[in-house]
């Protein structure tokens, strides 16, 4: 697999992480460098690890996993999106939940990196050693996620209180997109 193909693959795989990062930025609004690094490291780290796992599983387990991986991603993203919308619509406002909390961030990172698992299988199938593609995929996802948080923050300032609802809708749409791509692809 040549470098251009790997870069295109990395950018395509990073799009879901970018969308979720924008959604998180809409909610957080006041982004610190630490927040952007945290989301970048989570999404980039999972985008790095999943192709490695996919490459490892290429020989035996993927035929079992690929039949439902898109349902897992869909379910996680829709549940997180609905939860976000419900929280936004509650009459009694609590202290806003931090979308960068460990549990939420881990679920979002897993949900957005399931495609990278399949990419690892593809990379293994064409005989390319996984380390370089996995590093590139992880670095690109870090960059997209890092910048997505800041971009979302700018939208959040403009949208005000409707921002959390939009963030939830975005997560649901990313989940629906993931499911649709797999069912139609």
mmCIF file of C-alpha atoms in Angstrom:
data_model
loop_
_atom_site.group_PDB
_atom_site.id
_atom_site.type_symbol
_atom_site.label_atom_id
_atom_site.label_comp_id
_atom_site.label_asym_id
_atom_site.label_seq_id
_atom_site.Cartn_x
_atom_site.Cartn_y
_atom_site.Cartn_z
ATOM 1 C CA UNK A 1 0.000 0.000 0.000
ATOM 2 C CA UNK A 2 1.587 3.311 -1.073
ATOM 3 C CA UNK A 3 1.817 6.449 1.088
ATOM 4 C CA UNK A 4 -0.867 8.361 -0.854
ATOM 5 C CA UNK A 5 -3.357 5.515 -0.358
ATOM 6 C CA UNK A 6 -2.501 5.370 3.339
ATOM 7 C CA UNK A 7 -3.010 9.145 3.723
ATOM 8 C CA UNK A 8 -6.374 8.999 1.940
ATOM 9 C CA UNK A 9 -7.406 6.063 4.123
ATOM 10 C CA UNK A 10 -6.268 7.930 7.248
ATOM 11 C CA UNK A 11 -8.250 11.052 6.314
ATOM 12 C CA UNK A 12 -11.368 9.012 5.573
ATOM 13 C CA UNK A 13 -11.094 7.132 8.870
ATOM 14 C CA UNK A 14 -10.580 10.383 10.801
ATOM 15 C CA UNK A 15 -13.809 12.004 9.564
ATOM 16 C CA UNK A 16 -16.046 10.442 12.230
ATOM 17 C CA UNK A 17 -13.590 11.452 14.962
ATOM 18 C CA UNK A 18 -13.524 14.955 13.493
ATOM 19 C CA UNK A 19 -17.331 15.165 13.565
ATOM 20 C CA UNK A 20 -17.513 13.979 17.169
ATOM 21 C CA UNK A 21 -14.762 16.434 18.142
ATOM 22 C CA UNK A 22 -16.698 19.291 16.552
ATOM 23 C CA UNK A 23 -19.748 18.119 18.502
ATOM 24 C CA UNK A 24 -17.736 18.127 21.740
ATOM 25 C CA UNK A 25 -16.314 21.557 20.972
ATOM 26 C CA UNK A 26 -19.826 22.918 20.489
ATOM 27 C CA UNK A 27 -20.630 21.874 24.051
ATOM 28 C CA UNK A 28 -17.392 22.811 25.794
ATOM 29 C CA UNK A 29 -16.823 26.178 24.081
ATOM 30 C CA UNK A 30 -13.876 27.255 26.259
ATOM 31 C CA UNK A 31 -11.228 24.927 24.936
ATOM 32 C CA UNK A 32 -7.915 24.540 26.690
ATOM 33 C CA UNK A 33 -4.879 23.105 24.958
ATOM 34 C CA UNK A 34 -5.086 20.219 27.429
ATOM 35 C CA UNK A 35 -8.647 19.406 26.238
ATOM 36 C CA UNK A 36 -7.631 19.407 22.577
ATOM 37 C CA UNK A 37 -4.618 17.204 23.321
ATOM 38 C CA UNK A 38 -6.780 14.823 25.373
ATOM 39 C CA UNK A 39 -9.363 14.317 22.630
ATOM 40 C CA UNK A 40 -6.630 14.082 20.009
ATOM 41 C CA UNK A 41 -4.759 11.451 22.001
ATOM 42 C CA UNK A 42 -7.898 9.403 22.667
ATOM 43 C CA UNK A 43 -9.143 9.420 19.083
ATOM 44 C CA UNK A 44 -5.666 9.205 17.587
ATOM 45 C CA UNK A 45 -4.701 6.443 20.014
ATOM 46 C CA UNK A 46 -7.756 4.337 19.255
ATOM 47 C CA UNK A 47 -7.346 4.981 15.518
ATOM 48 C CA UNK A 48 -3.769 3.677 15.893
ATOM 49 C CA UNK A 49 -4.638 0.636 18.028
ATOM 50 C CA UNK A 50 -7.664 -0.576 16.051
ATOM 51 C CA UNK A 51 -5.861 -1.215 12.727
ATOM 52 C CA UNK A 52 -3.214 -3.120 14.691
ATOM 53 C CA UNK A 53 -5.935 -5.272 16.252
ATOM 54 C CA UNK A 54 -7.603 -5.644 12.847
ATOM 55 C CA UNK A 55 -4.349 -6.773 11.296
ATOM 56 C CA UNK A 56 -3.897 -9.304 14.086
ATOM 57 C CA UNK A 57 -7.462 -10.587 13.681
ATOM 58 C CA UNK A 58 -7.249 -10.662 9.886
ATOM 59 C CA UNK A 59 -6.679 -14.361 9.716
ATOM 60 C CA UNK A 60 -9.474 -15.759 11.825
ATOM 61 C CA UNK A 61 -11.972 -13.617 13.723
ATOM 62 C CA UNK A 62 -13.073 -10.833 11.394
ATOM 63 C CA UNK A 63 -15.677 -12.886 9.587
ATOM 64 C CA UNK A 64 -17.531 -12.990 12.917
ATOM 65 C CA UNK A 65 -16.966 -9.354 13.904
ATOM 66 C CA UNK A 66 -17.667 -7.648 10.574
ATOM 67 C CA UNK A 67 -21.274 -8.789 10.543
ATOM 68 C CA UNK A 68 -22.126 -6.560 13.512
ATOM 69 C CA UNK A 69 -19.318 -3.978 13.991
ATOM 70 C CA UNK A 70 -21.385 -1.224 12.360
ATOM 71 C CA UNK A 71 -24.269 -1.942 14.750
ATOM 72 C CA UNK A 72 -21.932 -1.421 17.717
ATOM 73 C CA UNK A 73 -20.719 1.941 16.381
ATOM 74 C CA UNK A 74 -24.286 2.973 15.534
ATOM 75 C CA UNK A 75 -25.614 2.000 18.958
ATOM 76 C CA UNK A 76 -22.891 3.761 20.929
ATOM 77 C CA UNK A 77 -23.158 7.008 18.962
ATOM 78 C CA UNK A 78 -26.967 7.101 18.990
ATOM 79 C CA UNK A 79 -27.123 6.410 22.734
ATOM 80 C CA UNK A 80 -24.586 9.159 23.439
ATOM 81 C CA UNK A 81 -26.434 11.556 21.108
ATOM 82 C CA UNK A 82 -29.846 10.888 22.654
ATOM 83 C CA UNK A 83 -28.400 11.262 26.144
ATOM 84 C CA UNK A 84 -26.888 14.605 25.141
ATOM 85 C CA UNK A 85 -30.207 15.859 23.702
ATOM 86 C CA UNK A 86 -32.167 14.722 26.773
ATOM 87 C CA UNK A 87 -29.711 16.526 29.052
ATOM 88 C CA UNK A 88 -30.049 19.683 26.942
ATOM 89 C CA UNK A 89 -33.866 19.598 27.057
ATOM 90 C CA UNK A 90 -34.204 19.014 30.800
ATOM 91 C CA UNK A 91 -36.024 21.822 32.555
ATOM 92 C CA UNK A 92 -33.793 21.569 35.586
ATOM 93 C CA UNK A 93 -30.283 22.269 34.392
ATOM 94 C CA UNK A 94 -27.534 20.383 36.135
ATOM 95 C CA UNK A 95 -23.887 21.201 35.873
ATOM 96 C CA UNK A 96 -23.160 20.293 32.237
ATOM 97 C CA UNK A 97 -21.607 16.882 31.716
ATOM 98 C CA UNK A 98 -18.074 16.905 30.448
ATOM 99 C CA UNK A 99 -17.920 15.176 27.059
ATOM 100 C CA UNK A 100 -14.216 14.758 27.742
ATOM 101 C CA UNK A 101 -14.814 12.521 30.762
ATOM 102 C CA UNK A 102 -12.983 9.203 30.651
ATOM 103 C CA UNK A 103 -16.021 6.943 30.098
ATOM 104 C CA UNK A 104 -17.676 9.153 27.467
ATOM 105 C CA UNK A 105 -14.434 9.781 25.617
ATOM 106 C CA UNK A 106 -13.574 6.073 25.601
ATOM 107 C CA UNK A 107 -17.000 5.128 24.190
ATOM 108 C CA UNK A 108 -16.775 7.799 21.501
ATOM 109 C CA UNK A 109 -13.224 6.764 20.595
ATOM 110 C CA UNK A 110 -14.260 3.121 20.260
ATOM 111 C CA UNK A 111 -17.364 3.992 18.239
ATOM 112 C CA UNK A 112 -15.428 6.180 15.809
ATOM 113 C CA UNK A 113 -12.522 3.755 15.375
ATOM 114 C CA UNK A 114 -14.366 0.527 14.555
ATOM 115 C CA UNK A 115 -13.845 1.233 10.839
ATOM 116 C CA UNK A 116 -10.111 1.381 11.543
ATOM 117 C CA UNK A 117 -10.337 -2.227 12.738
ATOM 118 C CA UNK A 118 -11.607 -3.233 9.303
ATOM 119 C CA UNK A 119 -8.929 -1.064 7.682
ATOM 120 C CA UNK A 120 -6.294 -3.050 9.571
ATOM 121 C CA UNK A 121 -7.667 -6.230 8.044
ATOM 122 C CA UNK A 122 -7.557 -4.654 4.589
ATOM 123 C CA UNK A 123 -3.975 -3.499 5.079
ATOM 124 C CA UNK A 124 -2.994 -7.008 6.192
ATOM 125 C CA UNK A 125 -4.838 -8.540 3.236
ATOM 126 C CA UNK A 126 -2.747 -6.567 0.743
ATOM 127 C CA UNK A 127 0.439 -7.620 2.512
ATOM 128 C CA UNK A 128 1.472 -4.238 3.941
ATOM 129 C CA UNK A 129 3.081 -4.310 7.391
ATOM 130 C CA UNK A 130 0.670 -2.527 9.748
ATOM 131 C CA UNK A 131 2.973 -0.285 11.796
ATOM 132 C CA UNK A 132 3.466 2.609 9.340
ATOM 133 C CA UNK A 133 -0.203 2.791 8.232
ATOM 134 C CA UNK A 134 -1.373 2.581 11.867
ATOM 135 C CA UNK A 135 0.949 5.414 12.930
ATOM 136 C CA UNK A 136 -0.205 7.594 10.024
ATOM 137 C CA UNK A 137 -3.869 6.821 10.745
ATOM 138 C CA UNK A 138 -3.356 7.713 14.412
ATOM 139 C CA UNK A 139 -1.494 10.949 13.698
ATOM 140 C CA UNK A 140 -4.083 12.114 11.153
ATOM 141 C CA UNK A 141 -6.926 11.302 13.579
ATOM 142 C CA UNK A 142 -5.099 13.252 16.297
ATOM 143 C CA UNK A 143 -4.853 16.299 14.016
ATOM 144 C CA UNK A 144 -8.461 16.119 12.846
ATOM 145 C CA UNK A 145 -9.790 15.648 16.393
ATOM 146 C CA UNK A 146 -7.582 18.359 17.855
ATOM 147 C CA UNK A 147 -8.713 20.893 15.255
ATOM 148 C CA UNK A 148 -12.342 19.692 15.336
ATOM 149 C CA UNK A 149 -12.622 20.588 19.015
ATOM 150 C CA UNK A 150 -11.570 24.182 18.295
ATOM 151 C CA UNK A 151 -13.847 24.451 15.251
ATOM 152 C CA UNK A 152 -16.801 23.185 17.296
ATOM 153 C CA UNK A 153 -16.008 25.675 20.026
ATOM 154 C CA UNK A 154 -16.434 28.535 17.564
ATOM 155 C CA UNK A 155 -19.851 27.156 16.516
ATOM 156 C CA UNK A 156 -20.820 26.748 20.177
ATOM 157 C CA UNK A 157 -20.176 30.425 20.839
ATOM 158 C CA UNK A 158 -22.517 31.294 17.969
ATOM 159 C CA UNK A 159 -25.273 28.772 18.853
ATOM 160 C CA UNK A 160 -25.488 29.405 22.587
ATOM 161 C CA UNK A 161 -27.857 27.083 24.484
ATOM 162 C CA UNK A 162 -28.897 25.149 21.355
ATOM 163 C CA UNK A 163 -25.321 23.896 21.006
ATOM 164 C CA UNK A 164 -25.775 20.758 23.119
ATOM 165 C CA UNK A 165 -28.838 19.695 21.099
ATOM 166 C CA UNK A 166 -26.884 20.171 17.864
ATOM 167 C CA UNK A 167 -24.006 18.152 19.316
ATOM 168 C CA UNK A 168 -26.371 15.279 20.141
ATOM 169 C CA UNK A 169 -27.931 15.407 16.682
ATOM 170 C CA UNK A 170 -24.457 15.296 15.133
ATOM 171 C CA UNK A 171 -23.547 12.155 17.108
ATOM 172 C CA UNK A 172 -26.790 10.466 16.026
ATOM 173 C CA UNK A 173 -26.174 11.419 12.377
ATOM 174 C CA UNK A 174 -22.622 10.060 12.502
ATOM 175 C CA UNK A 175 -24.038 6.808 13.916
ATOM 176 C CA UNK A 176 -26.687 6.634 11.178
ATOM 177 C CA UNK A 177 -24.040 7.382 8.524
ATOM 178 C CA UNK A 178 -21.840 4.584 9.855
ATOM 179 C CA UNK A 179 -24.709 2.092 9.808
ATOM 180 C CA UNK A 180 -25.920 3.182 6.356
ATOM 181 C CA UNK A 181 -22.438 2.937 4.817
ATOM 182 C CA UNK A 182 -22.029 -0.617 6.072
ATOM 183 C CA UNK A 183 -25.501 -1.769 5.096
ATOM 184 C CA UNK A 184 -25.283 -0.266 1.608
ATOM 185 C CA UNK A 185 -21.574 -0.897 1.033
#
